[in-house]
Amino acid sequence: MDHLLLLLLLWSSGISERNQSSAEPDEVRLVGKASHCGGTLEIKHVREWTPVDFYNWTLKKAAVVCEHLDCGSAVSVQERKSPRRLVWSFRPDCFQSGSKLGDCLRLLPSTTMLNLTCLDSVRLLNSSSLCSGGLQVKSNQRWSSVCEADFDLQDAEVVCRELGCGPPSLLRGALYGEAEAPVWSREFQCGGHESALLDCRSSGSARSSCSPGKAAGLTCSEPVRLVGGASRCAGTLEVKHLGEWRPVDDNGWTMKPAAVVCEHLDCGSAVSVGLIFKSYGSVWRINPDCVQSGSPLRECAISWSSSSILDLTCSDSVRLLNGSSLCSGGLQVKSNQRWSSVCEADFDLQDAEVVCRELGCGPPSLLRGALYGEAEAPVWSREFQCGGHESALLDCRSSGSARSSCSPG
Ligand SMILES: *[C@@H]1O[C@H](CO)[C@@H](O)[C@H](O)[C@H]1NC(C)=O
Ligand SMILES: *[C@@H]1O[C@H](CO)[C@@H](O)[C@H](O)[C@H]1NC(C)=O
Ligand SMILES: *[C@@H]1O[C@H](CO)[C@@H](O)[C@H](O)[C@H]1NC(C)=O
Ligand SMILES: *[C@@H]1O[C@H](CO)[C@@H](O)[C@H](O)[C@H]1NC(C)=O
Ligand SMILES: *[C@@H]1O[C@H](CO)[C@@H](O)[C@H](O)[C@H]1NC(C)=O
């Protein structure tokens, strides 16, 4: 967890150093909406409730607040305009060890406040993303796990949409742990177009536990895409949040975070990170460190306005695995949506020249069997016969080699 979040939690649970000097525990709340799980975020300090500045808030930070309030999953972070007033602002530089919590929050004048919305009826637990995990639903103030048998793909579509994620990509029992008691005792019967799981029809299933391995575990796809390029693996990077696809601005992005995006889209290696200058207005600003730490793009996004946006190219059909850089590794090629390893005997230096060029690297410097691990099945069953000047490996001539595995090494 990020230091800021940890501090916020300590602050809100009253065990901060600051509580020595104030009589009441400090607190956190959401106000102004019918439910206590949505509204303007306020933090109490020395008997005064004060809103928090919108600046630099991500869904990842909001998730900690929602969880702390037992409000399920974070679904939105919004800017609330207000006349200029004093609000809490978090200092970016105060989270080193030894800094006092009180030093992290300061009152500064601002014209924006933070609105948070948590989804108080459905959540996915035990994963590193808000878009995947073990399913739980809340009713009568109590969270219940759901058994696989009571939840199908149409139900999953509703949950993924409700959470603001992409469509479901995997639905499997116990993928994120076993069901905890209590267990939901109805079978969901969604049509798929409902806007909330608890709006779906359901019928009694009289279950009181799920058998081992049968807790509903769901993975929704992350709402990330590349648009306007030659394939789905190249173009302007866009992220959907609050129902809106927006481009991502340049914020010191290098090939490393780009590689995370390419891999996430199952698009091979990152080949280039470019910029497009245009008047865009609203974009997402995404901290590359947040992406490299393994957080989904959507959870790292801050609303921003900018006129330079990211354009990424991934290699699409070729990748190098297990290497220490984007220019080395065990070779794999993709066809029919499937990655295959390649045997040394089917690949020579001229073929390597094409791959290195395709990946935007310099000429090949070493080509040797099993340098980066053994081949994983499936294995590519053609011998590449590149002339060396083709622009992509899959454009080269090839002949059948009828191999179904590479011998060791
Ligand atoms: C400060 O927090 C500690 C730990 O929760 C608690 O035991 C103590 O009573 C608190 N002090 C005050 C003054 O609230
Ligand atoms: C923010 O929340 C307040 C309630 O605290 C509400 O009145 C306002 O409409 C919300 N604004 C936005 C932009 O969500
Ligand atoms: C924004 O938040 C992140 C994560 O908490 C932090 O690392 C960064 O320094 C903050 N940026 C600013 C300008 O406050
Ligand atoms: C989360 O994981 C813990 C153990 O790691 C498990 O006890 C719990 O049932 C899991 N929750 C869900 C909803 O899958
Ligand atoms: C990568 O390494 C793992 C084990 O470290 C191995 O199983 C796998 O086959 C390797 N992949 C390639 C393409 O070399």
Coordinates of C-alpha atoms and ligand atoms in Angstrom, one line a residue:
M1 CA 0.0 0.0 0.0
D2 CA 1.1 3.5 -0.7
H3 CA 2.3 5.5 2.3
L4 CA -0.3 8.1 1.8
L5 CA -3.0 5.5 2.1
L6 CA -1.5 3.9 5.1
L7 CA -1.3 7.2 6.8
L8 CA -4.8 8.1 5.9
L9 CA -6.0 4.9 7.5
L10 CA -4.0 5.4 10.6
W11 CA -5.3 8.9 10.7
S12 CA -8.9 7.8 10.4
S13 CA -8.6 5.0 12.9
G14 CA -7.3 7.3 15.5
I15 CA -3.9 5.6 16.1
S16 CA -1.8 8.3 14.6
E17 CA 0.8 10.2 16.6
R18 CA -1.5 13.2 16.3
N19 CA -4.1 11.6 18.6
Q20 CA -1.8 12.4 21.5
S21 CA -2.5 16.0 21.1
S22 CA -6.2 15.9 20.2
A23 CA -8.9 14.6 22.4
E24 CA -11.0 13.0 19.7
P25 CA -10.0 10.4 17.1
D26 CA -9.6 11.8 13.6
E27 CA -12.1 10.5 11.1
V28 CA -13.0 10.1 7.5
R29 CA -16.5 10.4 5.9
L30 CA -18.4 10.8 2.7
V31 CA -21.2 13.4 2.9
G32 CA -24.0 14.9 0.8
K33 CA -25.5 11.8 -0.8
A34 CA -28.3 9.5 0.4
S35 CA -25.8 6.8 1.1
H36 CA -22.7 7.1 3.4
C37 CA -20.8 5.4 0.6
G38 CA -20.7 8.3 -1.8
G39 CA -20.3 12.1 -1.7
T40 CA -17.6 14.6 -0.8
L41 CA -14.7 13.2 1.2
E42 CA -14.1 15.0 4.5
I43 CA -11.5 14.4 7.2
K44 CA -12.0 15.5 10.7
H45 CA -9.2 17.1 12.6
V46 CA -9.5 19.0 15.9
R47 CA -13.3 18.9 15.8
E48 CA -13.6 20.4 12.3
W49 CA -14.7 18.4 9.2
T50 CA -12.9 19.7 6.2
P51 CA -13.1 18.5 2.6
V52 CA -10.1 17.2 0.7
D53 CA -8.6 18.6 -2.5
F54 CA -9.4 16.8 -5.7
Y55 CA -5.8 17.2 -6.9
N56 CA -3.8 14.0 -7.5
W57 CA -6.5 11.5 -6.4
T58 CA -6.7 8.1 -8.1
L59 CA -9.1 5.2 -7.9
K60 CA -6.4 3.3 -6.2
K61 CA -6.4 5.8 -3.3
A62 CA -10.2 5.9 -3.3
A63 CA -10.3 2.2 -3.0
V64 CA -8.7 2.4 0.4
V65 CA -11.3 4.9 1.6
C66 CA -14.2 2.7 0.3
E67 CA -12.7 -0.3 2.0
H68 CA -12.2 1.5 5.2
L69 CA -15.8 2.7 5.3
D70 CA -16.9 -0.9 4.5
C71 CA -18.4 0.4 1.3
G72 CA -17.3 -2.1 -1.3
S73 CA -15.5 -1.2 -4.4
A74 CA -14.4 2.3 -5.6
V75 CA -16.0 3.3 -8.8
S76 CA -15.3 6.9 -9.3
V77 CA -13.3 9.9 -8.3
Q78 CA -14.8 13.2 -9.4
E79 CA -14.0 16.8 -9.2
R80 CA -16.4 19.0 -7.3
K81 CA -16.0 22.7 -8.0
S82 CA -16.4 25.1 -5.2
P83 CA -15.8 28.7 -4.3
R84 CA -12.2 29.2 -3.2
R85 CA -11.8 27.8 0.4
L86 CA -9.4 25.9 2.6
V87 CA -9.2 22.2 2.0
W88 CA -6.9 19.4 3.0
S89 CA -4.1 18.8 0.7
F90 CA -1.6 16.0 0.9
R91 CA 2.1 17.0 0.7
P92 CA 3.8 14.7 -1.8
D93 CA 7.2 14.9 0.0
C94 CA 6.3 14.0 3.5
F95 CA 5.9 10.3 3.4
Q96 CA 9.5 9.3 4.3
S97 CA 10.1 7.5 7.5
G98 CA 10.1 9.7 10.5
S99 CA 7.7 12.3 9.2
K100 CA 4.8 13.1 11.4
L101 CA 1.3 12.4 10.1
G102 CA 0.2 15.9 10.9
D103 CA 2.9 17.2 8.7
C104 CA 1.4 15.3 5.7
L105 CA -1.9 17.2 5.7
R106 CA -2.0 20.9 5.3
L107 CA -4.8 23.4 4.7
L108 CA -4.4 25.2 1.4
P109 CA -6.9 27.3 -0.6
S110 CA -8.4 25.5 -3.5
T111 CA -11.4 25.6 -5.8
T112 CA -11.8 21.9 -6.1
M113 CA -12.9 19.2 -3.7
L114 CA -13.0 15.4 -4.0
N115 CA -16.2 13.4 -4.6
L116 CA -15.9 9.6 -4.2
T117 CA -18.4 7.0 -5.2
C118 CA -18.1 3.5 -3.8
L119 CA -20.3 0.6 -5.0
D120 CA -21.9 -0.6 -1.8
S121 CA -23.4 -3.8 -3.2
V122 CA -20.8 -5.8 -5.1
R123 CA -17.0 -6.3 -4.7
L124 CA -14.2 -8.5 -5.9
L125 CA -11.7 -9.5 -3.3
N126 CA -8.2 -10.9 -3.1
S127 CA -6.6 -9.6 -6.2
S128 CA -4.4 -6.6 -7.1
S129 CA -7.1 -5.1 -9.4
L130 CA -10.6 -3.7 -8.7
C131 CA -11.6 -5.6 -11.9
S132 CA -10.9 -9.1 -10.6
G133 CA -11.3 -11.2 -7.5
G134 CA -13.6 -13.4 -5.5
L135 CA -17.2 -12.2 -5.8
Q136 CA -19.1 -10.9 -2.8
V137 CA -22.5 -9.2 -2.6
K138 CA -23.9 -7.2 0.2
S139 CA -27.4 -7.2 1.6
N140 CA -28.7 -6.3 5.0
Q141 CA -25.3 -4.7 5.8
R142 CA -23.6 -8.1 5.4
W143 CA -21.2 -9.2 2.7
S144 CA -21.7 -12.8 1.3
S145 CA -19.6 -14.9 -1.0
V146 CA -21.3 -16.4 -4.1
C147 CA -21.0 -20.0 -5.3
E148 CA -20.0 -20.7 -8.9
A149 CA -23.2 -22.6 -9.6
D150 CA -25.3 -19.5 -8.9
F151 CA -23.4 -17.2 -11.2
D152 CA -22.9 -17.4 -14.9
L153 CA -21.4 -15.4 -17.7
Q154 CA -24.4 -13.1 -18.2
D155 CA -24.3 -12.3 -14.5
A156 CA -20.6 -11.6 -14.8
E157 CA -21.3 -9.1 -17.6
V158 CA -23.5 -7.1 -15.3
V159 CA -20.9 -7.1 -12.5
C160 CA -18.1 -6.1 -14.8
R161 CA -20.2 -3.2 -16.1
E162 CA -21.3 -2.1 -12.7
L163 CA -17.7 -1.9 -11.5
G164 CA -16.7 0.2 -14.6
C165 CA -14.5 -2.5 -15.9
G166 CA -14.3 -4.1 -19.4
P167 CA -16.2 -7.3 -20.3
P168 CA -15.6 -10.5 -18.3
S169 CA -12.5 -12.4 -19.5
L170 CA -12.4 -15.3 -17.1
L171 CA -14.9 -16.9 -14.7
R172 CA -13.7 -19.8 -12.7
G173 CA -14.2 -21.4 -9.3
A174 CA -11.9 -20.5 -6.4
L175 CA -9.5 -18.5 -8.7
Y176 CA -9.1 -16.0 -5.9
G177 CA -9.6 -18.2 -2.8
E178 CA -12.4 -20.2 -1.2
A179 CA -15.8 -18.8 -0.2
E180 CA -16.0 -17.3 3.2
A181 CA -19.2 -17.7 5.2
P182 CA -21.9 -16.4 4.9
V183 CA -22.8 -17.6 1.4
W184 CA -25.4 -16.0 -0.9
S185 CA -28.4 -18.3 -1.1
R186 CA -29.9 -17.3 -4.4
E187 CA -29.1 -18.1 -8.0
F188 CA -28.6 -15.0 -10.2
Q189 CA -30.5 -14.9 -13.5
C190 CA -29.4 -11.7 -15.2
G191 CA -30.3 -11.1 -18.8
G192 CA -26.9 -9.4 -19.2
H193 CA -28.2 -5.8 -19.7
E194 CA -29.2 -4.9 -16.2
S195 CA -27.2 -2.1 -14.7
A196 CA -26.7 -3.7 -11.3
L197 CA -26.4 -7.3 -10.1
L198 CA -28.9 -6.9 -7.4
D199 CA -31.5 -5.7 -10.0
C200 CA -31.3 -9.1 -11.7
R201 CA -34.0 -11.7 -11.2
S202 CA -32.9 -14.6 -9.0
S203 CA -34.3 -17.8 -7.6
G204 CA -33.7 -19.5 -4.3
S205 CA -30.8 -22.0 -4.3
A206 CA -30.9 -22.8 -0.6
R207 CA -27.1 -23.1 -0.4
S208 CA -25.3 -22.4 2.9
S209 CA -21.8 -23.1 1.7
C210 CA -19.9 -23.6 -1.6
S211 CA -18.0 -26.9 -2.0
P212 CA -14.2 -26.5 -2.1
G213 CA -13.1 -24.9 -5.4
K214 CA -16.5 -23.6 -6.1
A215 CA -16.5 -20.0 -5.0
A216 CA -17.3 -17.6 -7.9
G217 CA -14.0 -16.0 -9.0
L218 CA -14.2 -13.4 -11.7
T219 CA -11.8 -11.5 -13.9
C220 CA -13.1 -8.6 -15.9
S221 CA -10.9 -7.1 -18.6
E222 CA -9.2 -3.8 -17.8
P223 CA -10.7 -1.0 -19.9
V224 CA -7.6 -0.2 -21.9
R225 CA -7.1 -0.1 -25.7
L226 CA -4.9 1.2 -28.5
V227 CA -6.8 3.0 -31.3
G228 CA -6.2 4.4 -34.7
G229 CA -3.1 2.2 -35.5
A230 CA -2.6 -0.5 -38.1
S231 CA -3.7 -3.2 -35.7
R232 CA -5.2 -3.4 -32.2
C233 CA -1.6 -3.5 -31.0
A234 CA -0.7 0.1 -32.1
G235 CA -2.2 3.5 -31.7
T236 CA -3.3 6.1 -29.2
L237 CA -3.5 4.7 -25.7
E238 CA -7.0 5.1 -24.2
V239 CA -8.4 4.2 -20.8
K240 CA -12.1 4.1 -19.9
H241 CA -13.2 5.6 -16.7
L242 CA -16.6 6.8 -15.6
G243 CA -18.0 5.5 -18.9
E244 CA -15.6 7.7 -20.9
W245 CA -12.7 6.6 -23.2
R246 CA -10.0 9.2 -23.0
P247 CA -6.4 9.4 -24.2
V248 CA -3.5 9.4 -21.8
D249 CA -1.0 12.3 -21.7
D250 CA 2.7 12.0 -21.8
N251 CA 4.0 12.1 -18.3
G252 CA 7.6 10.8 -18.6
W253 CA 6.5 7.5 -20.2
T254 CA 9.3 5.2 -21.3
M255 CA 9.4 1.8 -22.9
K256 CA 9.1 0.1 -19.5
P257 CA 5.5 1.1 -18.7
A258 CA 4.7 0.7 -22.4
A259 CA 5.9 -2.9 -22.2
V260 CA 3.5 -3.4 -19.3
V261 CA 0.6 -2.2 -21.5
C262 CA 1.7 -4.3 -24.5
E263 CA 1.9 -7.4 -22.4
H264 CA -1.5 -6.6 -20.8
L265 CA -3.1 -6.4 -24.3
D266 CA -1.3 -9.7 -25.2
C267 CA 0.5 -7.7 -27.9
G268 CA 4.1 -8.8 -27.7
S269 CA 6.9 -6.4 -27.0
A270 CA 6.9 -2.6 -26.9
V271 CA 8.5 -1.2 -30.0
S272 CA 8.0 2.5 -29.6
V273 CA 6.5 5.3 -27.4
G274 CA 5.5 8.3 -29.4
L275 CA 3.7 11.6 -28.8
I276 CA 0.9 13.2 -30.7
F277 CA 0.4 17.0 -30.3
K278 CA -3.2 18.1 -30.7
S279 CA -5.7 20.0 -28.7
Y280 CA -7.4 17.3 -26.7
G281 CA -8.7 18.9 -23.5
S282 CA -9.6 16.1 -21.1
V283 CA -7.1 13.3 -20.8
W284 CA -5.9 10.8 -18.2
R285 CA -2.6 11.5 -16.6
I286 CA -1.0 8.2 -15.5
N287 CA 2.1 8.0 -13.4
P288 CA 4.4 5.5 -15.0
D289 CA 5.7 4.3 -11.6
C290 CA 2.1 3.4 -10.7
V291 CA 1.9 1.2 -13.8
Q292 CA 5.2 -0.4 -13.2
S293 CA 4.3 -1.3 -9.7
G294 CA 1.6 -3.5 -11.1
S295 CA -1.5 -1.4 -10.7
P296 CA -4.0 -1.3 -13.5
L297 CA -4.0 1.8 -15.6
R298 CA -7.5 2.8 -14.7
E299 CA -6.6 2.9 -11.0
C300 CA -3.6 5.1 -11.6
A301 CA -5.4 7.7 -13.7
I302 CA -5.9 11.3 -12.7
S303 CA -8.1 13.6 -14.6
W304 CA -6.0 16.2 -16.5
S305 CA -6.0 18.4 -19.5
S306 CA -3.2 18.3 -22.0
S307 CA -2.3 18.6 -25.6
S308 CA 0.3 15.9 -26.0
I309 CA -0.9 12.3 -25.8
L310 CA 0.8 8.9 -26.0
D311 CA 0.9 6.8 -29.1
L312 CA 2.3 3.2 -28.5
T313 CA 3.4 0.5 -30.9
C314 CA 3.7 -3.1 -29.7
S315 CA 5.3 -5.8 -31.9
D316 CA 2.0 -7.6 -32.2
S317 CA 3.2 -11.0 -33.5
V318 CA 6.7 -11.4 -32.1
R319 CA 8.1 -11.3 -28.5
L320 CA 11.2 -12.1 -26.6
L321 CA 10.6 -13.6 -23.1
N322 CA 12.7 -13.9 -20.0
G323 CA 15.4 -11.5 -21.2
S324 CA 16.9 -8.7 -19.1
S325 CA 15.9 -6.1 -21.8
L326 CA 13.2 -5.7 -24.4
C327 CA 15.9 -6.6 -27.0
S328 CA 16.8 -10.1 -25.7
G329 CA 15.0 -13.3 -24.6
G330 CA 13.4 -16.5 -25.7
L331 CA 11.6 -16.1 -29.1
Q332 CA 7.9 -16.5 -29.4
V333 CA 5.6 -15.8 -32.4
K334 CA 1.9 -15.4 -32.4
S335 CA -0.6 -16.7 -34.9
N336 CA -4.3 -17.5 -34.4
Q337 CA -4.2 -15.6 -31.1
R338 CA -1.7 -18.1 -29.7
W339 CA 1.9 -17.6 -28.8
S340 CA 4.3 -20.4 -29.8
S341 CA 8.0 -21.0 -29.0
V342 CA 10.5 -21.4 -31.9
C343 CA 13.2 -24.1 -32.1
E344 CA 16.7 -23.1 -32.8
A345 CA 16.8 -25.3 -35.9
D346 CA 14.0 -23.3 -37.6
F347 CA 15.6 -19.9 -37.0
D348 CA 18.9 -18.5 -38.3
L349 CA 20.8 -15.2 -38.2
Q350 CA 19.0 -13.8 -41.2
D351 CA 15.7 -14.4 -39.4
A352 CA 17.1 -12.8 -36.3
E353 CA 18.0 -9.7 -38.3
V354 CA 14.3 -9.3 -39.2
V355 CA 13.1 -9.8 -35.6
C356 CA 15.7 -7.4 -34.1
R357 CA 14.6 -4.8 -36.7
E358 CA 10.9 -5.5 -36.1
L359 CA 11.4 -4.9 -32.4
G360 CA 13.2 -1.6 -33.0
C361 CA 16.5 -3.0 -31.6
G362 CA 20.0 -3.0 -33.1
P363 CA 21.4 -6.0 -35.2
P364 CA 21.5 -9.4 -33.6
S365 CA 24.6 -10.0 -31.4
L366 CA 23.9 -13.5 -30.1
L367 CA 21.7 -16.4 -31.2
R368 CA 21.9 -19.5 -29.1
G369 CA 19.7 -22.4 -27.9
A370 CA 18.1 -22.2 -24.5
L371 CA 19.9 -19.0 -23.5
Y372 CA 16.7 -17.8 -21.8
G373 CA 15.0 -21.1 -20.8
E374 CA 13.5 -24.0 -22.6
A375 CA 10.7 -23.8 -25.2
E376 CA 7.2 -23.9 -23.8
A377 CA 4.5 -25.7 -25.7
P378 CA 3.1 -25.1 -28.3
V379 CA 6.0 -25.0 -30.7
W380 CA 6.0 -23.2 -34.0
S381 CA 6.1 -25.9 -36.8
R382 CA 7.6 -24.0 -39.7
E383 CA 11.2 -23.1 -40.6
F384 CA 11.7 -19.4 -41.2
Q385 CA 13.5 -18.5 -44.4
C386 CA 13.9 -14.8 -44.2
G387 CA 16.1 -12.9 -46.7
G388 CA 17.0 -10.5 -43.9
H389 CA 15.4 -7.4 -45.3
E390 CA 11.7 -8.2 -44.5
S391 CA 10.1 -5.9 -42.1
A392 CA 8.3 -8.5 -40.0
L393 CA 9.2 -12.1 -39.2
L394 CA 5.7 -13.4 -40.3
D395 CA 6.3 -11.8 -43.7
C396 CA 9.2 -14.1 -44.4
R397 CA 8.9 -17.2 -46.4
S398 CA 8.8 -20.4 -44.4
S399 CA 8.6 -24.2 -45.0
G400 CA 7.0 -26.9 -42.9
S401 CA 9.2 -28.4 -40.3
A402 CA 6.5 -30.6 -38.6
R403 CA 8.1 -30.2 -35.2
S404 CA 5.9 -30.4 -32.1
S405 CA 8.6 -29.8 -29.5
C406 CA 12.2 -28.6 -29.4
S407 CA 14.7 -31.0 -27.9
P408 CA 16.2 -29.8 -24.6
G409 CA 18.6 -26.9 -25.1
Ligands
LIG1 C1 -4.4 7.3 20.7 O1 -4.5 6.0 20.1 C2 -4.2 4.9 21.0 C3 -4.2 3.7 20.1 O2 -5.4 3.4 19.5 C4 -5.3 4.8 22.1 O3 -5.0 3.8 22.9 C5 -5.2 6.1 22.8 O4 -6.3 6.1 23.8 C6 -5.5 7.3 21.9 N1 -5.3 8.6 22.6 C7 -6.2 9.5 22.6 C8 -5.8 10.7 23.4 O5 -7.2 9.5 21.9
LIG2 C1 -20.4 15.9 -5.3 O1 -21.1 15.5 -4.1 C2 -22.0 16.5 -3.7 C3 -22.6 16.0 -2.4 O2 -21.6 16.1 -1.4 C4 -23.1 16.7 -4.8 O3 -24.0 17.6 -4.4 C5 -22.4 17.1 -6.1 O4 -23.4 17.1 -7.1 C6 -21.3 16.1 -6.5 N1 -20.6 16.7 -7.6 C7 -20.1 15.9 -8.6 C8 -19.4 16.6 -9.7 O5 -20.1 14.7 -8.5
LIG3 C1 0.6 12.3 -6.4 O1 0.5 11.0 -5.7 C2 1.5 10.1 -5.8 C3 1.1 8.8 -5.1 O2 0.7 9.1 -3.8 C4 2.8 10.7 -5.3 O3 3.9 9.8 -5.5 C5 3.1 12.0 -6.1 O4 4.3 12.6 -5.6 C6 1.9 12.9 -6.0 N1 2.2 14.1 -6.8 C7 2.0 15.3 -6.4 C8 2.5 16.4 -7.4 O5 1.5 15.6 -5.4
LIG4 C1 -9.7 -14.3 0.1 O1 -8.5 -15.1 0.5 C2 -8.6 -15.7 1.8 C3 -7.3 -16.4 2.1 O2 -6.3 -16.0 1.3 C4 -9.8 -16.6 1.8 O3 -10.0 -17.1 3.2 C5 -11.1 -15.9 1.4 O4 -12.1 -16.8 1.4 C6 -10.9 -15.2 0.1 N1 -12.1 -14.4 -0.3 C7 -12.8 -14.6 -1.4 C8 -14.0 -13.7 -1.5 O5 -12.4 -15.3 -2.3
LIG5 C1 11.0 -18.5 -19.6 O1 11.5 -19.1 -18.4 C2 10.6 -20.1 -17.8 C3 11.2 -20.6 -16.6 O2 12.1 -19.7 -16.0 C4 10.5 -21.2 -18.8 O3 9.6 -22.2 -18.3 C5 10.0 -20.7 -20.2 O4 10.0 -21.7 -21.1 C6 10.8 -19.6 -20.7 N1 10.2 -19.0 -21.9 C7 10.9 -18.9 -23.0 C8 10.1 -18.4 -24.2 O5 12.1 -19.1 -23.2

